[in-house]
Short mmCIF file of C-alpha atoms in Angstrom, two decimals:
data_model
loop_
_atom_site.label_atom_id
_atom_site.label_comp_id
_atom_site.label_asym_id
_atom_site.label_seq_id
_atom_site.Cartn_x
_atom_site.Cartn_y
_atom_site.Cartn_z
CA UNK A 446 0.00 0.00 0.00
CA UNK A 447 1.38 3.37 -0.85
CA UNK A 448 0.62 6.10 1.60
CA UNK A 449 0.62 9.73 0.75
CA UNK A 450 0.03 12.95 2.52
CA UNK A 451 -2.89 14.49 0.68
CA UNK A 452 -1.40 17.96 1.09
CA UNK A 453 1.39 16.65 -1.07
CA UNK A 454 -0.83 15.34 -3.79
CA UNK A 455 0.85 17.80 -6.07
CA UNK A 456 4.21 16.21 -5.37
CA UNK A 457 2.89 12.79 -6.27
CA UNK A 458 1.45 14.12 -9.45
CA UNK A 459 4.61 15.94 -10.27
CA UNK A 460 6.55 12.74 -10.08
CA UNK A 461 4.08 11.21 -12.47
CA UNK A 462 4.41 14.13 -14.78
CA UNK A 463 7.89 13.16 -15.84
CA UNK A 464 6.67 9.74 -16.70
CA UNK A 465 3.71 11.11 -18.58
CA UNK A 466 5.96 13.07 -20.83
CA UNK A 467 8.72 10.56 -21.27
CA UNK A 468 6.42 7.70 -22.06
CA UNK A 469 3.70 9.36 -24.06
CA UNK A 470 5.00 8.22 -27.41
CA UNK A 471 5.29 4.65 -26.26
CA UNK A 472 1.69 4.54 -25.17
CA UNK A 473 0.17 6.28 -28.14
CA UNK A 474 -0.47 3.10 -30.07
CA UNK A 475 -0.88 -0.57 -29.37
CA UNK A 476 -3.20 -1.14 -26.42
CA UNK A 477 -4.48 2.43 -26.57
CA UNK A 478 -6.17 1.58 -29.86
CA UNK A 479 -7.82 -1.53 -28.45
CA UNK A 480 -11.54 -2.01 -28.91
CA UNK A 481 -13.48 -1.45 -25.69
CA UNK A 482 -15.01 -4.58 -24.23
CA UNK A 483 -18.81 -4.80 -23.82
CA UNK A 484 -20.71 -6.56 -21.08
CA UNK A 485 -22.47 -9.83 -21.83
CA UNK A 486 -24.05 -10.55 -18.44
CA UNK A 487 -21.86 -13.61 -17.96
CA UNK A 488 -19.73 -13.26 -14.83
CA UNK A 489 -17.13 -15.89 -15.62
CA UNK A 490 -13.53 -16.39 -16.69
CA UNK A 491 -10.01 -16.05 -15.43
CA UNK A 492 -8.99 -12.51 -14.51
CA UNK A 493 -5.81 -11.00 -13.15
CA UNK A 494 -5.81 -8.53 -10.27
CA UNK A 495 -2.79 -6.37 -9.51
CA UNK A 496 -2.34 -4.46 -6.25
CA UNK A 497 0.28 -1.99 -5.22
CA UNK A 498 2.45 -2.96 -2.27
CA UNK A 499 -0.19 -4.63 -0.11
CA UNK A 500 1.76 -7.80 0.70
CA UNK A 501 2.56 -9.03 3.26
CA UNK A 502 0.78 -6.64 5.65
CA UNK A 503 -2.61 -7.05 4.03
CA UNK A 504 -2.27 -10.47 2.44
CA UNK A 505 -4.88 -12.10 4.66
CA UNK A 506 -7.38 -9.32 4.08
CA UNK A 507 -7.01 -9.18 0.29
CA UNK A 508 -7.01 -12.95 -0.14
CA UNK A 509 -10.14 -13.12 2.00
CA UNK A 510 -11.88 -10.63 -0.29
CA UNK A 511 -10.84 -12.68 -3.34
CA UNK A 512 -11.95 -15.97 -1.78
CA UNK A 513 -15.35 -14.55 -0.92
CA UNK A 514 -15.81 -13.28 -4.48
CA UNK A 515 -14.89 -16.63 -6.01
CA UNK A 516 -17.35 -18.31 -3.69
CA UNK A 517 -20.09 -15.96 -4.84
CA UNK A 518 -19.11 -16.33 -8.50
CA UNK A 519 -17.71 -19.87 -8.87
CA UNK A 520 -17.20 -19.41 -12.62
CA UNK A 521 -14.56 -16.76 -11.94
CA UNK A 522 -10.93 -17.40 -11.06
CA UNK A 523 -8.91 -14.47 -9.79
CA UNK A 524 -5.13 -14.48 -10.02
CA UNK A 525 -3.69 -11.92 -7.63
CA UNK A 526 -0.30 -10.30 -8.06
CA UNK A 527 1.18 -7.63 -5.82
CA UNK A 528 4.04 -5.42 -6.99
CA UNK A 529 6.36 -2.94 -5.21
CA UNK A 530 5.69 0.78 -5.33
CA UNK A 531 9.10 1.61 -6.76
CA UNK A 532 8.93 1.61 -10.53
CA UNK A 533 5.20 0.89 -10.54
CA UNK A 534 4.38 3.34 -13.30
CA UNK A 535 7.26 2.12 -15.40
CA UNK A 536 5.92 -1.41 -15.09
CA UNK A 537 2.46 -0.25 -16.13
CA UNK A 538 3.96 1.38 -19.20
CA UNK A 539 5.89 -1.73 -20.12
CA UNK A 540 2.81 -3.91 -19.65
CA UNK A 541 0.66 -1.52 -21.66
CA UNK A 542 3.14 -1.53 -24.52
CA UNK A 543 3.17 -5.32 -24.44
CA UNK A 544 -0.64 -5.59 -24.23
CA UNK A 545 -0.25 -7.26 -20.85
CA UNK A 546 -2.11 -5.00 -18.45
CA UNK A 547 -3.97 -6.88 -15.72
CA UNK A 548 -7.76 -7.12 -16.06
CA UNK A 549 -8.22 -5.22 -12.78
CA UNK A 550 -5.39 -2.93 -11.74
CA UNK A 551 -4.77 -0.81 -8.64
CA UNK A 552 -4.06 2.75 -9.74
CA UNK A 553 -2.83 5.70 -7.74
CA UNK A 554 -3.84 9.15 -8.90
CA UNK A 555 -0.80 9.52 -11.10
CA UNK A 556 -0.89 6.06 -12.65
CA UNK A 557 -4.62 6.48 -13.32
CA UNK A 558 -3.86 9.60 -15.31
CA UNK A 559 -1.00 7.88 -17.06
CA UNK A 560 -3.25 5.14 -18.45
CA UNK A 561 -6.56 6.98 -18.57
CA UNK A 562 -5.30 9.88 -20.64
CA UNK A 563 -4.09 7.45 -23.28
CA UNK A 564 -7.23 5.38 -23.57
CA UNK A 565 -5.97 2.27 -21.81
CA UNK A 566 -8.89 1.94 -19.36
CA UNK A 567 -12.53 0.95 -19.75
CA UNK A 568 -15.23 3.56 -19.13
CA UNK A 569 -16.85 2.14 -15.99
CA UNK A 570 -19.66 4.70 -16.16
CA UNK A 571 -20.60 3.17 -19.53
CA UNK A 572 -20.23 -0.36 -18.19
CA UNK A 573 -22.41 0.30 -15.17
CA UNK A 574 -23.58 3.86 -14.66
CA UNK A 575 -25.68 2.86 -11.65
CA UNK A 576 -22.45 2.35 -9.73
CA UNK A 577 -22.03 6.11 -9.35
CA UNK A 578 -24.55 6.28 -6.52
CA UNK A 579 -22.58 3.75 -4.51
CA UNK A 580 -19.61 6.11 -4.03
CA UNK A 581 -19.18 9.49 -2.40
CA UNK A 582 -19.48 12.06 -5.19
CA UNK A 583 -16.02 13.56 -4.74
CA UNK A 584 -14.38 10.16 -5.11
CA UNK A 585 -16.39 9.15 -8.19
CA UNK A 586 -15.66 12.49 -9.82
CA UNK A 587 -11.93 11.95 -9.27
CA UNK A 588 -11.84 9.49 -12.13
CA UNK A 589 -13.27 11.59 -14.87
CA UNK A 590 -10.85 13.10 -17.36
CA UNK A 591 -10.80 16.59 -18.89
CA UNK A 592 -12.60 16.70 -22.21
CA UNK A 593 -14.15 13.24 -21.83
CA UNK A 594 -17.57 14.22 -20.54
CA UNK A 595 -19.23 11.99 -17.95
CA UNK A 596 -17.02 9.00 -18.62
CA UNK A 597 -15.33 7.54 -15.52
CA UNK A 598 -12.23 5.44 -15.93
CA UNK A 599 -11.81 3.64 -12.62
CA UNK A 600 -13.78 2.49 -9.59
CA UNK A 601 -12.83 4.56 -6.54
CA UNK A 602 -11.08 2.52 -3.84
CA UNK A 603 -9.61 3.82 -0.62
CA UNK A 604 -9.12 7.54 -0.15
CA UNK A 605 -7.36 9.94 2.20
CA UNK A 606 -8.62 13.47 2.78
CA UNK A 607 -6.60 16.48 3.81
CA UNK A 608 -6.99 17.68 7.42
CA UNK A 609 -5.16 20.21 9.62
CA UNK A 610 -2.73 19.09 12.34
CA UNK A 611 -1.02 21.40 14.80
CA UNK A 612 0.84 21.56 18.10
CA UNK A 613 -1.65 22.90 20.63
CA UNK A 614 0.99 24.01 23.14
CA UNK A 615 2.98 26.02 20.59
CA UNK A 616 -0.28 27.49 19.34
CA UNK A 617 -1.06 28.81 22.80
CA UNK A 618 2.47 30.15 23.28
CA UNK A 619 1.88 32.25 20.18
CA UNK A 620 -1.22 33.69 21.77
CA UNK A 621 -3.53 31.76 19.45
CA UNK A 622 -6.66 29.90 20.46
CA UNK A 623 -6.30 26.17 19.73
CA UNK A 624 -10.06 25.97 19.43
CA UNK A 625 -10.00 28.45 16.55
CA UNK A 626 -7.51 27.11 13.96
CA UNK A 627 -7.12 28.81 10.57
CA UNK A 628 -9.77 27.96 8.01
CA UNK A 629 -8.44 29.70 4.90
CA UNK A 630 -5.05 30.10 3.21
CA UNK A 631 -4.81 33.81 4.01
CA UNK A 632 -5.70 33.19 7.66
CA UNK A 633 -3.15 30.39 7.79
CA UNK A 634 -0.52 32.93 6.75
CA UNK A 635 -1.79 35.37 9.40
CA UNK A 636 -1.34 32.72 12.07
CA UNK A 637 2.12 31.85 10.76
CA UNK A 638 3.15 35.50 11.06
CA UNK A 639 1.96 35.57 14.64
CA UNK A 640 3.88 32.39 15.42
CA UNK A 641 7.06 33.81 13.89
CA UNK A 642 6.73 37.01 15.90
CA UNK A 643 6.32 35.22 19.19
CA UNK A 644 8.62 32.20 18.89
CA UNK A 645 11.91 34.08 18.98
CA UNK A 646 13.28 31.60 16.46
CA UNK A 647 12.71 28.59 18.75
CA UNK A 648 10.18 27.06 16.36
CA UNK A 649 8.58 27.80 13.00
CA UNK A 650 5.05 27.63 11.63
CA UNK A 651 5.34 25.51 8.46
CA UNK A 652 7.71 24.25 5.76
CA UNK A 653 8.95 26.75 3.16
CA UNK A 654 9.20 24.63 -0.01
CA UNK A 655 6.39 25.79 -2.35
CA UNK A 656 6.25 22.35 -3.96
CA UNK A 657 4.00 21.07 -1.20
CA UNK A 658 1.67 24.07 -1.41
CA UNK A 659 1.19 24.59 -5.14
CA UNK A 660 -1.08 24.57 -6.96
CA UNK A 661 -3.29 23.69 -3.96
CA UNK A 662 -3.03 27.09 -2.25
CA UNK A 663 -3.80 28.90 -5.49
CA UNK A 664 -6.79 26.72 -6.22
CA UNK A 665 -8.16 27.29 -2.74
CA UNK A 666 -7.70 31.05 -3.17
CA UNK A 667 -9.75 30.98 -6.35
CA UNK A 668 -6.79 31.67 -8.63
CA UNK A 669 -7.52 30.23 -12.09
CA UNK A 670 -4.87 27.64 -12.82
CA UNK A 671 -6.04 26.86 -16.37
CA UNK A 672 -8.10 28.49 -19.08
CA UNK A 673 -11.67 27.32 -19.58
CA UNK A 674 -10.50 25.06 -22.40
CA UNK A 675 -7.69 23.84 -20.13
CA UNK A 676 -5.20 24.49 -22.90
CA UNK A 677 -3.07 27.17 -21.20
CA UNK A 678 -2.09 28.24 -17.70
CA UNK A 679 -3.71 31.42 -16.40
CA UNK A 680 -2.43 31.79 -12.84
CA UNK A 681 -0.52 35.04 -13.57
CA UNK A 682 -2.88 37.17 -11.47
CA UNK A 683 -2.65 39.77 -8.74
CA UNK A 684 -3.79 37.14 -6.24
CA UNK A 685 -0.93 34.82 -7.14
CA UNK A 686 1.51 37.72 -6.80
CA UNK A 687 0.10 38.46 -3.34
CA UNK A 688 0.58 34.81 -2.39
CA UNK A 689 4.27 35.05 -3.34
CA UNK A 690 4.68 38.35 -1.53
CA UNK A 691 3.19 36.81 1.58
CA UNK A 692 5.43 33.74 1.38
CA UNK A 693 8.47 35.97 0.91
CA UNK A 694 7.55 38.11 3.89
CA UNK A 695 6.88 35.11 6.14
CA UNK A 696 10.13 33.49 5.10
CA UNK A 697 12.06 36.64 5.98
CA UNK A 698 10.34 36.81 9.35
CA UNK A 699 11.26 33.24 10.27
CA UNK A 700 7.86 31.60 9.92
CA UNK A 701 9.54 28.72 8.07
CA UNK A 702 12.84 26.92 8.60
CA UNK A 703 15.29 28.63 6.21
CA UNK A 704 16.77 25.37 5.02
CA UNK A 705 13.36 23.94 4.11
CA UNK A 706 13.00 26.24 1.08
CA UNK A 707 15.31 24.30 -1.19
CA UNK A 708 15.39 20.79 0.24
CA UNK A 709 12.95 18.32 1.67
CA UNK A 710 13.49 18.18 5.41
CA UNK A 711 11.85 15.46 7.45
CA UNK A 712 8.72 17.22 8.58
CA UNK A 713 7.79 14.33 10.85
CA UNK A 714 11.06 14.77 12.73
CA UNK A 715 10.69 18.55 12.92
CA UNK A 716 7.12 18.33 14.12
CA UNK A 717 7.82 15.47 16.49
CA UNK A 718 10.63 17.43 18.14
CA UNK A 719 8.51 20.54 18.62
CA UNK A 720 10.33 22.62 15.99
CA UNK A 721 7.31 23.33 13.83
CA UNK A 722 3.68 24.12 14.64
CA UNK A 723 1.75 22.75 11.66
CA UNK A 724 2.25 19.12 10.66
CA UNK A 725 1.32 17.43 7.39
CA UNK A 726 -2.41 17.40 6.72
CA UNK A 727 -2.77 13.66 6.84
CA UNK A 728 -4.64 11.38 9.28
CA UNK A 729 -1.83 8.87 8.78
CA UNK A 730 0.67 11.43 10.05
CA UNK A 731 -1.22 11.63 13.35
CA UNK A 732 -0.89 7.90 13.77
CA UNK A 733 2.84 8.08 13.03
CA UNK A 734 3.37 10.83 15.62
CA UNK A 735 1.44 8.79 18.16
CA UNK A 736 3.87 5.95 17.64
CA UNK A 737 7.14 7.85 17.24
CA UNK A 738 6.74 11.03 19.30
CA UNK A 739 4.20 10.39 22.09
CA UNK A 740 5.02 13.59 23.99
CA UNK A 741 4.25 15.71 20.94
CA UNK A 742 1.25 13.54 20.11
CA UNK A 743 -0.25 14.48 23.48
CA UNK A 744 -0.10 18.12 22.35
CA UNK A 745 -1.42 17.46 18.86
CA UNK A 746 -4.78 18.81 17.80
CA UNK A 747 -6.65 18.22 14.57
CA UNK A 748 -9.24 20.21 12.63
CA UNK A 749 -10.76 20.47 9.20
CA UNK A 750 -8.41 21.24 6.33
CA UNK A 751 -7.48 24.81 5.50
CA UNK A 752 -9.53 25.72 2.46
CA UNK A 753 -10.36 28.99 0.78
CA UNK A 754 -13.20 30.76 -0.91
CA UNK A 755 -14.19 27.60 -2.81
CA UNK A 756 -14.27 25.48 0.35
CA UNK A 757 -12.46 22.61 -1.32
CA UNK A 758 -9.99 20.18 0.21
CA UNK A 759 -7.44 17.86 -1.33
CA UNK A 760 -8.18 14.14 -1.67
CA UNK A 761 -5.68 11.44 -2.46
CA UNK A 762 -7.39 8.42 -3.96
CA UNK A 763 -6.55 4.91 -5.01
CA UNK A 764 -8.72 3.22 -7.62
CA UNK A 765 -9.28 0.03 -9.56
CA UNK A 766 -9.14 0.37 -13.33
CA UNK A 767 -10.44 -2.16 -15.83
CA UNK A 768 -8.30 -3.04 -18.81
CA UNK A 769 -10.09 -1.57 -21.81
CA UNK A 770 -10.07 -4.74 -23.90
CA UNK A 771 -10.30 -7.32 -21.13
CA UNK A 772 -11.74 -10.63 -22.34
CA UNK A 773 -13.92 -10.99 -19.25
CA UNK A 774 -15.31 -7.55 -18.66
CA UNK A 775 -18.28 -8.70 -16.56
CA UNK A 776 -16.06 -10.63 -14.19
CA UNK A 777 -13.58 -7.76 -14.00
CA UNK A 778 -16.23 -5.12 -13.34
CA UNK A 779 -18.05 -7.19 -10.74
CA UNK A 780 -14.79 -7.97 -9.00
CA UNK A 781 -13.75 -4.31 -8.88
CA UNK A 782 -17.14 -3.41 -7.42
CA UNK A 783 -16.82 -6.24 -4.93
CA UNK A 784 -13.43 -5.05 -3.68
CA UNK A 785 -14.72 -1.50 -3.37
CA UNK A 786 -18.10 -2.23 -1.81
CA UNK A 787 -19.03 -0.77 1.58
CA UNK A 788 -18.35 -3.73 3.90
CA UNK A 789 -15.03 -4.60 2.28
CA UNK A 790 -13.81 -1.02 2.39
CA UNK A 791 -14.83 -0.60 6.04
CA UNK A 792 -12.93 -3.75 6.99
CA UNK A 793 -9.90 -2.47 5.11
CA UNK A 794 -10.14 0.91 6.85
CA UNK A 795 -10.07 -0.77 10.24
CA UNK A 796 -6.70 -2.24 9.33
CA UNK A 797 -5.10 0.91 7.88
CA UNK A 798 -5.48 4.70 8.17
CA UNK A 799 -7.60 5.06 5.10
CA UNK A 800 -11.22 5.91 4.31
CA UNK A 801 -13.87 4.27 2.13
CA UNK A 802 -14.82 5.90 -1.12
CA UNK A 803 -18.04 3.92 -0.85
CA UNK A 804 -20.90 5.99 0.57
CA UNK A 805 -22.34 3.08 2.53
CA UNK A 806 -18.94 2.35 4.00
CA UNK A 807 -18.30 5.96 4.95
CA UNK A 808 -21.63 6.02 6.81
CA UNK A 809 -20.37 3.29 9.17
CA UNK A 810 -20.35 4.55 12.81
CA UNK A 811 -16.63 3.76 12.99
CA UNK A 812 -15.96 6.96 11.06
CA UNK A 813 -18.17 9.27 13.12
CA UNK A 814 -17.03 8.07 16.55
CA UNK A 815 -15.07 10.89 18.24
CA UNK A 816 -14.45 8.92 21.45
CA UNK A 817 -14.00 11.21 24.44
CA UNK A 818 -12.92 14.01 22.12
CA UNK A 819 -9.34 13.99 23.41
CA UNK A 820 -7.52 11.44 21.27
CA UNK A 821 -6.10 13.08 18.14
CA UNK A 822 -6.09 9.91 16.05
CA UNK A 823 -9.77 9.21 16.76
CA UNK A 824 -10.69 12.81 16.07
CA UNK A 825 -8.65 12.85 12.87
CA UNK A 826 -10.62 9.89 11.56
CA UNK A 827 -13.94 11.61 12.29
CA UNK A 828 -12.84 14.96 10.85
CA UNK A 829 -11.52 13.34 7.69
CA UNK A 830 -14.64 11.28 7.16
CA UNK A 831 -16.92 14.25 7.67
CA UNK A 832 -15.01 16.26 5.08
CA UNK A 833 -15.10 13.44 2.55
CA UNK A 834 -18.89 13.46 2.44
CA UNK A 835 -18.87 16.81 0.70
CA UNK A 836 -15.32 17.05 -0.68
CA UNK A 837 -15.14 18.52 -4.16
CA UNK A 838 -13.03 17.47 -7.09
CA UNK A 839 -11.10 20.43 -8.31
CA UNK A 840 -8.91 21.07 -5.27
CA UNK A 841 -6.65 18.42 -6.71
CA UNK A 842 -3.79 18.95 -9.05
CA UNK A 843 -4.85 19.12 -12.72
CA UNK A 844 -3.31 16.69 -15.17
CA UNK A 845 -1.60 19.56 -16.97
CA UNK A 846 0.45 20.40 -13.84
CA UNK A 847 3.15 17.90 -14.70
CA UNK A 848 6.48 17.32 -13.01
CA UNK A 849 8.20 19.70 -15.38
CA UNK A 850 5.54 22.37 -14.91
CA UNK A 851 5.72 22.08 -11.15
CA UNK A 852 9.51 22.30 -11.13
CA UNK A 853 9.46 25.33 -13.42
CA UNK A 854 6.92 27.16 -11.25
CA UNK A 855 8.63 26.24 -7.99
CA UNK A 856 12.02 27.44 -9.24
CA UNK A 857 10.60 30.91 -9.86
CA UNK A 858 8.77 30.93 -6.54
CA UNK A 859 11.90 29.96 -4.64
CA UNK A 860 13.84 32.82 -6.20
CA UNK A 861 11.11 35.26 -5.21
CA UNK A 862 10.78 33.94 -1.67
CA UNK A 863 14.54 34.31 -1.19
CA UNK A 864 14.35 37.84 -2.54
CA UNK A 865 16.32 37.16 -5.71
CA UNK A 866 13.54 38.44 -8.00
CA UNK A 867 10.34 40.35 -7.45
CA UNK A 868 7.11 38.35 -7.00
CA UNK A 869 5.32 39.72 -10.06
CA UNK A 870 8.21 38.80 -12.33
CA UNK A 871 8.36 35.37 -10.72
CA UNK A 872 4.69 34.65 -11.39
CA UNK A 873 4.92 35.91 -14.97
CA UNK A 874 8.02 33.87 -15.74
CA UNK A 875 6.50 30.81 -14.08
CA UNK A 876 3.40 31.02 -16.25
CA UNK A 877 5.44 31.54 -19.40
CA UNK A 878 7.57 28.50 -18.62
CA UNK A 879 4.51 26.41 -17.75
CA UNK A 880 2.75 27.32 -21.02
CA UNK A 881 5.84 26.48 -23.06
CA UNK A 882 5.92 23.06 -21.46
CA UNK A 883 2.20 22.58 -22.01
CA UNK A 884 2.51 23.52 -25.67
CA UNK A 885 5.48 21.20 -26.12
CA UNK A 886 3.56 18.32 -24.58
CA UNK A 887 0.60 18.99 -26.90
CA UNK A 888 2.87 18.83 -29.94
CA UNK A 889 4.16 15.36 -29.10
#
């Protein structure tokens, strides 16, 4: 199982972006031109099922789900393979080029885009449109693709929403009310300024590297990332300039560790040692702190994710795609729905810090139980689940924000935050670089 901080969804997607560009030519033919399978009503045949790094921790669980399915549908035989996370996308590419994709394949957000954009996956909305009502809307919407209408190219599986985590004690030392955490990006910056002013350099508010904040902050602030046709970047706005100016000012005032601007420090270590106020926005992070830094965990408080005028949060989602030309589409589709049904997802969530994408599963009392209201891990689960019920799609990184685009934008932002160029120039140059990359990708 790959785990990812949802506030770093952009980073995950950026990593995929390189692959998207470097492999596009190789995926443009072959399997991508395959004829889409049609349902026959016969749930039978041998299908392959690939998961991503679930063995050995979840072997018993996954095999139990498979066994139960084969018992229900005795004409189906499922062959399960589990592969490591490292090089997963490269393996998908190689399999796609060889026409050897599994019938049902576990896809992270980036690998979904990698295959979906190039027509390698079946349209599950066309196979079984009634399935939409079984999932929380935000999760189902995750697997649509720009320009492809209402088509959906994977069944949502487990998801992780963004939340807010912070050190209650440091919050109070800064004169802030732990019961009133920031709710918007601008207010988050206000709080960070207050923390910097009061800490005397003993601790900081948050990490400086813009890679973990963009384009999420801009989306939450209502800054248009793309044109209506999604064919050019449009974030060169006064609001984006103000965001850079604010980051620059906070950096100068010590709201962020200086060294965190250009390299990826271990935020878990910094937070766990009381050097930073805001932790990663992930329920899984809370569990890690509970295990590795119990003293800091006792001071940890959680709240709903920082949003903005659109009220959106980030979601990181895993899914199950169906090979477009699978020979046994009925068996593959029914199996994917079986794995992602409410009871199976709830059982999975009890074994890992994840959430069901299935509406029935998310309604399970396990996700609304706040205990005595004092345990951060229990509260994080309830806060995350509550947000998922209404989470919207477009707080997540668009496909066009590739690895190269992200790097180009971040380079300009870093220069501006360090004071090496003015913010307006940085935003303009970032957009120009991003549009050149977008145009180059379109020409391939």
